[in-house]
MMTF fields as JSON, N, C-alpha, C and O atoms, coordinates in Angstrom:
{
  "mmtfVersion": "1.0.0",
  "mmtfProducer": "UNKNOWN",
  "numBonds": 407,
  "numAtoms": 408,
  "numGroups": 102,
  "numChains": 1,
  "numModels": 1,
  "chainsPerModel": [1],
  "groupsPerChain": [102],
  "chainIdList": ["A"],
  "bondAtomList": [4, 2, 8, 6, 12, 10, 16, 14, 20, 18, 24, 22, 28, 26, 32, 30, 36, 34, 40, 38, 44, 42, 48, 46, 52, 50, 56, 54, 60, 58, 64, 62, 68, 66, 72, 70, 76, 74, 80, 78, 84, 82, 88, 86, 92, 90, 96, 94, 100, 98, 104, 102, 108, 106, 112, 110, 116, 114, 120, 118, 124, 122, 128, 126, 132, 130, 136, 134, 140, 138, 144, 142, 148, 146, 152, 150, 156, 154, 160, 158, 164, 162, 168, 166, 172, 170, 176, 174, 180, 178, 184, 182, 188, 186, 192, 190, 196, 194, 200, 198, 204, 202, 208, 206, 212, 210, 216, 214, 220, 218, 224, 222, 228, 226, 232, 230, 236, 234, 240, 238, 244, 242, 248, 246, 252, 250, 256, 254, 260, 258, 264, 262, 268, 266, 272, 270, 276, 274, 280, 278, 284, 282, 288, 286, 292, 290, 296, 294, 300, 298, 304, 302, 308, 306, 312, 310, 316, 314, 320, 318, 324, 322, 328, 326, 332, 330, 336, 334, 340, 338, 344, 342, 348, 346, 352, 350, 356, 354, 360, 358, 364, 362, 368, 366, 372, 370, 376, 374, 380, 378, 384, 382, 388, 386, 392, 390, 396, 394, 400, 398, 404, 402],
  "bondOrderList": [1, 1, 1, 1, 1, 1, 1, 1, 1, 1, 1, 1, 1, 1, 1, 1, 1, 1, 1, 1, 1, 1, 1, 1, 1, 1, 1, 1, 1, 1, 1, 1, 1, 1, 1, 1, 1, 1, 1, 1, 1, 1, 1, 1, 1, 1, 1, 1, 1, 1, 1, 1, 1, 1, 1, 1, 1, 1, 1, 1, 1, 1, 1, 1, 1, 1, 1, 1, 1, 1, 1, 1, 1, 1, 1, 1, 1, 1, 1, 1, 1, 1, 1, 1, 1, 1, 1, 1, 1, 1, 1, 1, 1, 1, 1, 1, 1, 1, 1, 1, 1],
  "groupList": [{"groupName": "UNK", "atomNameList": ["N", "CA", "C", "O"], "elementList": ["N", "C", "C", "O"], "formalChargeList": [0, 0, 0, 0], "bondAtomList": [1, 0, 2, 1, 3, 2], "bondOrderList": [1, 1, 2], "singleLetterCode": "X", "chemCompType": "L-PEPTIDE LINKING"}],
  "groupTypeList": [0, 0, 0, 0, 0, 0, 0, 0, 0, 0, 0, 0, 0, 0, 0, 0, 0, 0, 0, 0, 0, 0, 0, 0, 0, 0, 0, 0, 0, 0, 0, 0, 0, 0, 0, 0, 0, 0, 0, 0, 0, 0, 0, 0, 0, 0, 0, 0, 0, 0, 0, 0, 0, 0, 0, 0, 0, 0, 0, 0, 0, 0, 0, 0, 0, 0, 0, 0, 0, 0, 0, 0, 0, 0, 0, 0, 0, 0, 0, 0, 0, 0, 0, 0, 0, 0, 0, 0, 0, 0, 0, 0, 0, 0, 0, 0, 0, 0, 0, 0, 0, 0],
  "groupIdList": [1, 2, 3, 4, 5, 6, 7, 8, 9, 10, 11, 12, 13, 14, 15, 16, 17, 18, 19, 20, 21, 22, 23, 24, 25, 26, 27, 28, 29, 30, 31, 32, 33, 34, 35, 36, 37, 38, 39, 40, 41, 42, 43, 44, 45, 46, 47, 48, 49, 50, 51, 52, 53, 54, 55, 56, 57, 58, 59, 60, 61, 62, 63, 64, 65, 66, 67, 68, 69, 70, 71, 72, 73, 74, 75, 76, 77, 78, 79, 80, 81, 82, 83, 84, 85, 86, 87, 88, 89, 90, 91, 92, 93, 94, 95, 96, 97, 98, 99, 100, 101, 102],
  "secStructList": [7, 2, 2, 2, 2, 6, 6, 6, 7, 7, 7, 7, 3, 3, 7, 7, 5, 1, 6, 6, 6, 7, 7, 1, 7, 3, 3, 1, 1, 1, 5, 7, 7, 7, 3, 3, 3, 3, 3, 3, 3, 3, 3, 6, 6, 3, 3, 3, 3, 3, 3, 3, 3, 3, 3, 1, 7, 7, 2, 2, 2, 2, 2, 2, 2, 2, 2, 1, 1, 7, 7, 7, 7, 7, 7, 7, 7, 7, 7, 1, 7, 7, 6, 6, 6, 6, 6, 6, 6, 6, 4, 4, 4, 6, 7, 7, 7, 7, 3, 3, 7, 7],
  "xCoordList": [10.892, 9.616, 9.496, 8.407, 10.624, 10.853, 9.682, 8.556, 10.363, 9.639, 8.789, 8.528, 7.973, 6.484, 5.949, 5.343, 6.182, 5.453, 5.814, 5.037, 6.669, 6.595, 5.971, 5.993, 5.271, 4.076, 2.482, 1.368, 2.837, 1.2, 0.971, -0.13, 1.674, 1.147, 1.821, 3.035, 1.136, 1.456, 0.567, -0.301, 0.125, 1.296, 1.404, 0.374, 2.5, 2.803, 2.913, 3.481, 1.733, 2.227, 3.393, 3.405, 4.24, 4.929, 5.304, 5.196, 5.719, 5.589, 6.743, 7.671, 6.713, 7.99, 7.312, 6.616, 7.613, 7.647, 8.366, 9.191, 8.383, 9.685, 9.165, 8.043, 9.61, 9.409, 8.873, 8.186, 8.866, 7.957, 6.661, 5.675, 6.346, 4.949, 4.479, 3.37, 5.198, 4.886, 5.52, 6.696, 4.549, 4.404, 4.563, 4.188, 5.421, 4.667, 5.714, 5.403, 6.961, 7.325, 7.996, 8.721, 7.854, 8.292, 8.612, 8.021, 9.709, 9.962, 10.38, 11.596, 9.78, 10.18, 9.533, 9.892, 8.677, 8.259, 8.784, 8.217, 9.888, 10.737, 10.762, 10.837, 10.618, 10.715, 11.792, 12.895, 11.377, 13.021, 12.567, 11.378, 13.281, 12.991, 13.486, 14.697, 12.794, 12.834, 12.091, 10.901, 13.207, 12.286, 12.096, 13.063, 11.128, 11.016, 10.602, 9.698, 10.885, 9.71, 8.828, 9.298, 7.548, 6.354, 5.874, 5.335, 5.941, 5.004, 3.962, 3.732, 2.834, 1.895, 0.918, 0.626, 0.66, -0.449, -1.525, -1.346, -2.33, -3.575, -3.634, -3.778, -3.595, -4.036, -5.536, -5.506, -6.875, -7.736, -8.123, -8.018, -8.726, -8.651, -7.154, -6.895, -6.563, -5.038, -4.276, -3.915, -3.825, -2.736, -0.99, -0.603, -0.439, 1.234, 1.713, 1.146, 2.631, 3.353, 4.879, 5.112, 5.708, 6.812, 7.79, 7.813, 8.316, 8.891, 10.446, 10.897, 11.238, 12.738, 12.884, 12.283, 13.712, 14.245, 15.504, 16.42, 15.219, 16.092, 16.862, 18.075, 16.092, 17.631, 16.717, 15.494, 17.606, 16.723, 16.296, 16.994, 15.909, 15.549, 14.283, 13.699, 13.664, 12.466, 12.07, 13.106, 11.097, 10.746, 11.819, 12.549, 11.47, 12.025, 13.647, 14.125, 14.465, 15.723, 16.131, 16.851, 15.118, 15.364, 15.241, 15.914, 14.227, 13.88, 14.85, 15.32, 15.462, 15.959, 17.778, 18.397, 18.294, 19.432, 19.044, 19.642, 18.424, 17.562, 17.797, 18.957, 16.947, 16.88, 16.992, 15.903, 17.709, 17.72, 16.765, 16.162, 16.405, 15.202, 13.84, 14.049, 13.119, 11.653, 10.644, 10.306, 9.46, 7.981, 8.196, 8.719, 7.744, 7.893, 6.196, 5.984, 5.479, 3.977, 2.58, 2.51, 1.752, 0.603, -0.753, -1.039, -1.102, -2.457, -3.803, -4.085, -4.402, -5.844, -6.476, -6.136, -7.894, -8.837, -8.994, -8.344, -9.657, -10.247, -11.436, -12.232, -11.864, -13.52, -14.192, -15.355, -13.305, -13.566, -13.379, -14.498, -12.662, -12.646, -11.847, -11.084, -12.111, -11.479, -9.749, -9.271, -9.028, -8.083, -7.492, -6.368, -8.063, -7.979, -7.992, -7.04, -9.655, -9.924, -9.343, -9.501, -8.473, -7.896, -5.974, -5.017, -5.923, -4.666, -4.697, -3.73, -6.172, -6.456, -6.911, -6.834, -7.383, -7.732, -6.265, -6.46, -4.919, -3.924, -3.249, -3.002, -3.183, -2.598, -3.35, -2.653, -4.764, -5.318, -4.406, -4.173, -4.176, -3.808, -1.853, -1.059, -1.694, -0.285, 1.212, 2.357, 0.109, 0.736, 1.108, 0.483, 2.114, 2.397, 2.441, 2.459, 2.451, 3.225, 4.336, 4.939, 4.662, 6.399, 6.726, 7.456, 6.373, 6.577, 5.029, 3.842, 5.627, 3.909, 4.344, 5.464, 3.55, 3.582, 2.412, 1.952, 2.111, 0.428, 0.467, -0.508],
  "yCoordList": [0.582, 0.933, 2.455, 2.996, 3.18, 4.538, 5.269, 5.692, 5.246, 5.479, 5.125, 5.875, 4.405, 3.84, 5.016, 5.965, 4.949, 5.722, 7.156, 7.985, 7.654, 9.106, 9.193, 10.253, 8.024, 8.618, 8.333, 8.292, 8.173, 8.223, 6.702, 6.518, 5.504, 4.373, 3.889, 4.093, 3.127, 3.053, 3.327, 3.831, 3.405, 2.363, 0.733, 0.217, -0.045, -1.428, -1.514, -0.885, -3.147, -4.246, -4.729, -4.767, -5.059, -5.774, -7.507, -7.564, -8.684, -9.641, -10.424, -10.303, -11.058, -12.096, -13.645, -14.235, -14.293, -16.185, -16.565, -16.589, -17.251, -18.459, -19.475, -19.266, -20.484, -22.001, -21.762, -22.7, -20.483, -20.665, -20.191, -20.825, -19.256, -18.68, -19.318, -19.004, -20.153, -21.253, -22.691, -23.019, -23.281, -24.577, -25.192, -24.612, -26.94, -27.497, -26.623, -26.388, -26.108, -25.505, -26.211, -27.166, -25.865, -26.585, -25.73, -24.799, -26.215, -25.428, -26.001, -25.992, -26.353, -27.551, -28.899, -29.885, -29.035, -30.127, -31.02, -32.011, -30.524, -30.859, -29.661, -28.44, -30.991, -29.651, -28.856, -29.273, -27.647, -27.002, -25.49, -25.199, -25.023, -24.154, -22.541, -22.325, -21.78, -20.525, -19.302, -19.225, -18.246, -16.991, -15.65, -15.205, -15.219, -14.206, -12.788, -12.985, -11.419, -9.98, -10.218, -10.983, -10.132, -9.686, -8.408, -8.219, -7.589, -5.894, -5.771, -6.221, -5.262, -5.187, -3.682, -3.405, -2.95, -2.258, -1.759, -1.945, -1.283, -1.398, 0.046, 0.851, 0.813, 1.61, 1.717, 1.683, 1.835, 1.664, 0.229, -0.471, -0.199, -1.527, -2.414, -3.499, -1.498, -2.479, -2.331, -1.296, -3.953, -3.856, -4.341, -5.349, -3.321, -4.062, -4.739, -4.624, -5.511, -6.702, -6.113, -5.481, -6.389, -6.015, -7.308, -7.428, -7.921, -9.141, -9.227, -9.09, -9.406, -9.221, -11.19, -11.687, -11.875, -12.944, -12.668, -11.874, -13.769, -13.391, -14.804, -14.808, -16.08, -17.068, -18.477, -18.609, -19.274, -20.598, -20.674, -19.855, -21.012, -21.206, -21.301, -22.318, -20.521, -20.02, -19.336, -18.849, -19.043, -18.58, -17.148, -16.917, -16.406, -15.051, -15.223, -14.539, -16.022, -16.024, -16.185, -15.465, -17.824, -17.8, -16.661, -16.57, -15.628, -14.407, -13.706, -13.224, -13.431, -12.541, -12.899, -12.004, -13.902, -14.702, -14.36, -13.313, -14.646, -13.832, -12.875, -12.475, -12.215, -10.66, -10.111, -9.538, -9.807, -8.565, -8.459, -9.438, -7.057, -6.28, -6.26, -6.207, -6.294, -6.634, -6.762, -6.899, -6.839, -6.935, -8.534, -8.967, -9.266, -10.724, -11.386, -12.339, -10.852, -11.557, -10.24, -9.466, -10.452, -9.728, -10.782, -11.723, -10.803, -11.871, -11.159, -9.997, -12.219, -11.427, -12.123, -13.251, -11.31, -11.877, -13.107, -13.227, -14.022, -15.466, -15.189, -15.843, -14.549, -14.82, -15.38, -15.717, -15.647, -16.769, -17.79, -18.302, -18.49, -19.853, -20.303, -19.625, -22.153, -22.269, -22.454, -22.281, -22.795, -22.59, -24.232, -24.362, -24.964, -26.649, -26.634, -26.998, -25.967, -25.659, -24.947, -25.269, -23.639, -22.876, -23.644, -23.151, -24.481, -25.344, -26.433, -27.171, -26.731, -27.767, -27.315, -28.23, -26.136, -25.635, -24.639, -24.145, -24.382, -24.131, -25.85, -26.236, -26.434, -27.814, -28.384, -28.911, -28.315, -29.209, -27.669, -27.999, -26.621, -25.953, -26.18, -25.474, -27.087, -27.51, -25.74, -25.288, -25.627, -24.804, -25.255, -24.866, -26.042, -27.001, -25.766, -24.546, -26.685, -25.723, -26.115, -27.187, -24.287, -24.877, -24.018, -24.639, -23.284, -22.952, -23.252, -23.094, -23.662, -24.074, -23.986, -24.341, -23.556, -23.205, -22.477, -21.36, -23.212, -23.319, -21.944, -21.743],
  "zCoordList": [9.744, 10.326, 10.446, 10.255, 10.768, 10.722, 9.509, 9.769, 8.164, 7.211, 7.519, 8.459, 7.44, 7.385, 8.383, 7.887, 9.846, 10.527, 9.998, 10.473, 9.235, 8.88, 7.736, 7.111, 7.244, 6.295, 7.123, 6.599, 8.501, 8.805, 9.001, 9.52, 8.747, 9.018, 10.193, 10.232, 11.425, 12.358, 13.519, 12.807, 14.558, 15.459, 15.095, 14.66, 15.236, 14.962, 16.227, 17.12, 16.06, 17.568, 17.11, 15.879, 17.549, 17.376, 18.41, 19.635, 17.539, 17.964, 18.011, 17.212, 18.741, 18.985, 18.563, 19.389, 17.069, 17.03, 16.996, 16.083, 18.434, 18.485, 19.125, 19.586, 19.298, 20.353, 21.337, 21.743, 22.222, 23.59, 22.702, 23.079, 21.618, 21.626, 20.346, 19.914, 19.73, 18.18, 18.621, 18.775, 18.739, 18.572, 17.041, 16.021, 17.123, 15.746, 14.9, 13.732, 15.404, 13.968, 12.73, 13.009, 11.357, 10.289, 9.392, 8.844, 9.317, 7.708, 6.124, 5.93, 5.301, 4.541, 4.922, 4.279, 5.837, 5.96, 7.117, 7.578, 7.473, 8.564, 9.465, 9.329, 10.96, 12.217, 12.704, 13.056, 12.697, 12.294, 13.962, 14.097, 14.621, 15.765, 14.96, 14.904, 14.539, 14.148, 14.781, 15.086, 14.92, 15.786, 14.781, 14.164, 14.707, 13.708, 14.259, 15.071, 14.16, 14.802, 14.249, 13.407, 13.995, 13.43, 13.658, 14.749, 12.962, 12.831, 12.614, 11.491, 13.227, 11.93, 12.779, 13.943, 11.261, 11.974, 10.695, 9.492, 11.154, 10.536, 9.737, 10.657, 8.463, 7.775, 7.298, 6.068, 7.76, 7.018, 7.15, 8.157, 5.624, 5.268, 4.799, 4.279, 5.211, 4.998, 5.857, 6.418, 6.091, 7.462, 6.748, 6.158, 7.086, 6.724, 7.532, 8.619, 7.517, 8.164, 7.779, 6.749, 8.637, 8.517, 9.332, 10.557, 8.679, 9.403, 9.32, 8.183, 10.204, 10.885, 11.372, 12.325, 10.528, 11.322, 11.975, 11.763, 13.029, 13.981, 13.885, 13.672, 14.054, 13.956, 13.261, 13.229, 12.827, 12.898, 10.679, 10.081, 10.298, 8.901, 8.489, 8.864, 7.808, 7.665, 6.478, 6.025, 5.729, 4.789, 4.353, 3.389, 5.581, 5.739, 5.501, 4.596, 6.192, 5.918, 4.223, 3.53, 3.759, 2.364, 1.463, 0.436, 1.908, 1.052, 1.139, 0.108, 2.451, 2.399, 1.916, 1.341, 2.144, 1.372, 0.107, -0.141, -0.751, -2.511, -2.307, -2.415, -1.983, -3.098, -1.763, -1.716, -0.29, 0.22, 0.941, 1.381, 1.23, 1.773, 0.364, -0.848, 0.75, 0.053, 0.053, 1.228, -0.855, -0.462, -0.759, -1.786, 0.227, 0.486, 0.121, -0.629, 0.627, -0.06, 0.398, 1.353, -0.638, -0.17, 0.736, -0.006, 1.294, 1.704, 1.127, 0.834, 1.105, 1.136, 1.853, 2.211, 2.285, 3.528, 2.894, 1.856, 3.223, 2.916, 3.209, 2.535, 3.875, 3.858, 4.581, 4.361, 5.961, 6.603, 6.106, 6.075, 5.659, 5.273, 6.206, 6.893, 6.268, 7.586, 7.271, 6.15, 8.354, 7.724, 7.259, 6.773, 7.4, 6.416, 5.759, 5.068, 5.069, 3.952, 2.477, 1.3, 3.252, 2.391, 2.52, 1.921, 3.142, 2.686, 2.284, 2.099, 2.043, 1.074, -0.277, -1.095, -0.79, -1.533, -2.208, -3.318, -1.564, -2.067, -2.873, -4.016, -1.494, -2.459, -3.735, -4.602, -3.915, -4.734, -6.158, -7.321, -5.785, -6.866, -7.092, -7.714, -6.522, -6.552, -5.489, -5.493, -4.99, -3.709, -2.11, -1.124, -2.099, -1.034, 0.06, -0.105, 1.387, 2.499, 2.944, 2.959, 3.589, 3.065, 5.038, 5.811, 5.284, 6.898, 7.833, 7.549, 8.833, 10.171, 11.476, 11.846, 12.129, 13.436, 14.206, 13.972, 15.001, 15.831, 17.088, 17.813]
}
């Protein structure tokens, strides 16, 4: 995070998901209890995310077991779409979900 804020991006909220503040968690389809940091702060029209797992099995651990430290995914706005919609509109494209938590 260092870097980042010495080029000007920053301040980051930073967040704590785990079992008291995520409900419903899954990973694989099965309910699985995972805690992750969440970073994020806003440049403009672009916000970075900066994510630190902390315990439990989760997207982030698998990534980071792979390849290390990394750019892990970009998002883009949706447009409002709701959010049913746009995980029904990933599956009908054969894009399952694979982490959840309310």
């Amino acid at each position: 995070m260092n870097g980042l804020l010495s080029l000007g991006i920053g301040p980051f909220q930073i967040h704590t998901f785990n079992s008291e503040t995520v409900t419903n968690q899954t990973f694989r389809r099965k309910p699985t209890a995972f805690e992750l940091k969440v970073c994020f702060a806003t440049q403009g029209s672009i916000v970075f995310e900066i994510t630190q797992p902390v315990s439990g099995h989760s997207i982030m651990t698998e990534f980071f077991r792979r390849h290390d430290e990394g750019i892990h995914h970009i998002a883009f706005d949706c447009n409002r779409i709701a959010p049913a919609e746009r995980k029904a509109e990933f599956e009908r494209r054969g894009f399952g979900l694979v982490q959840s938590g309310i």
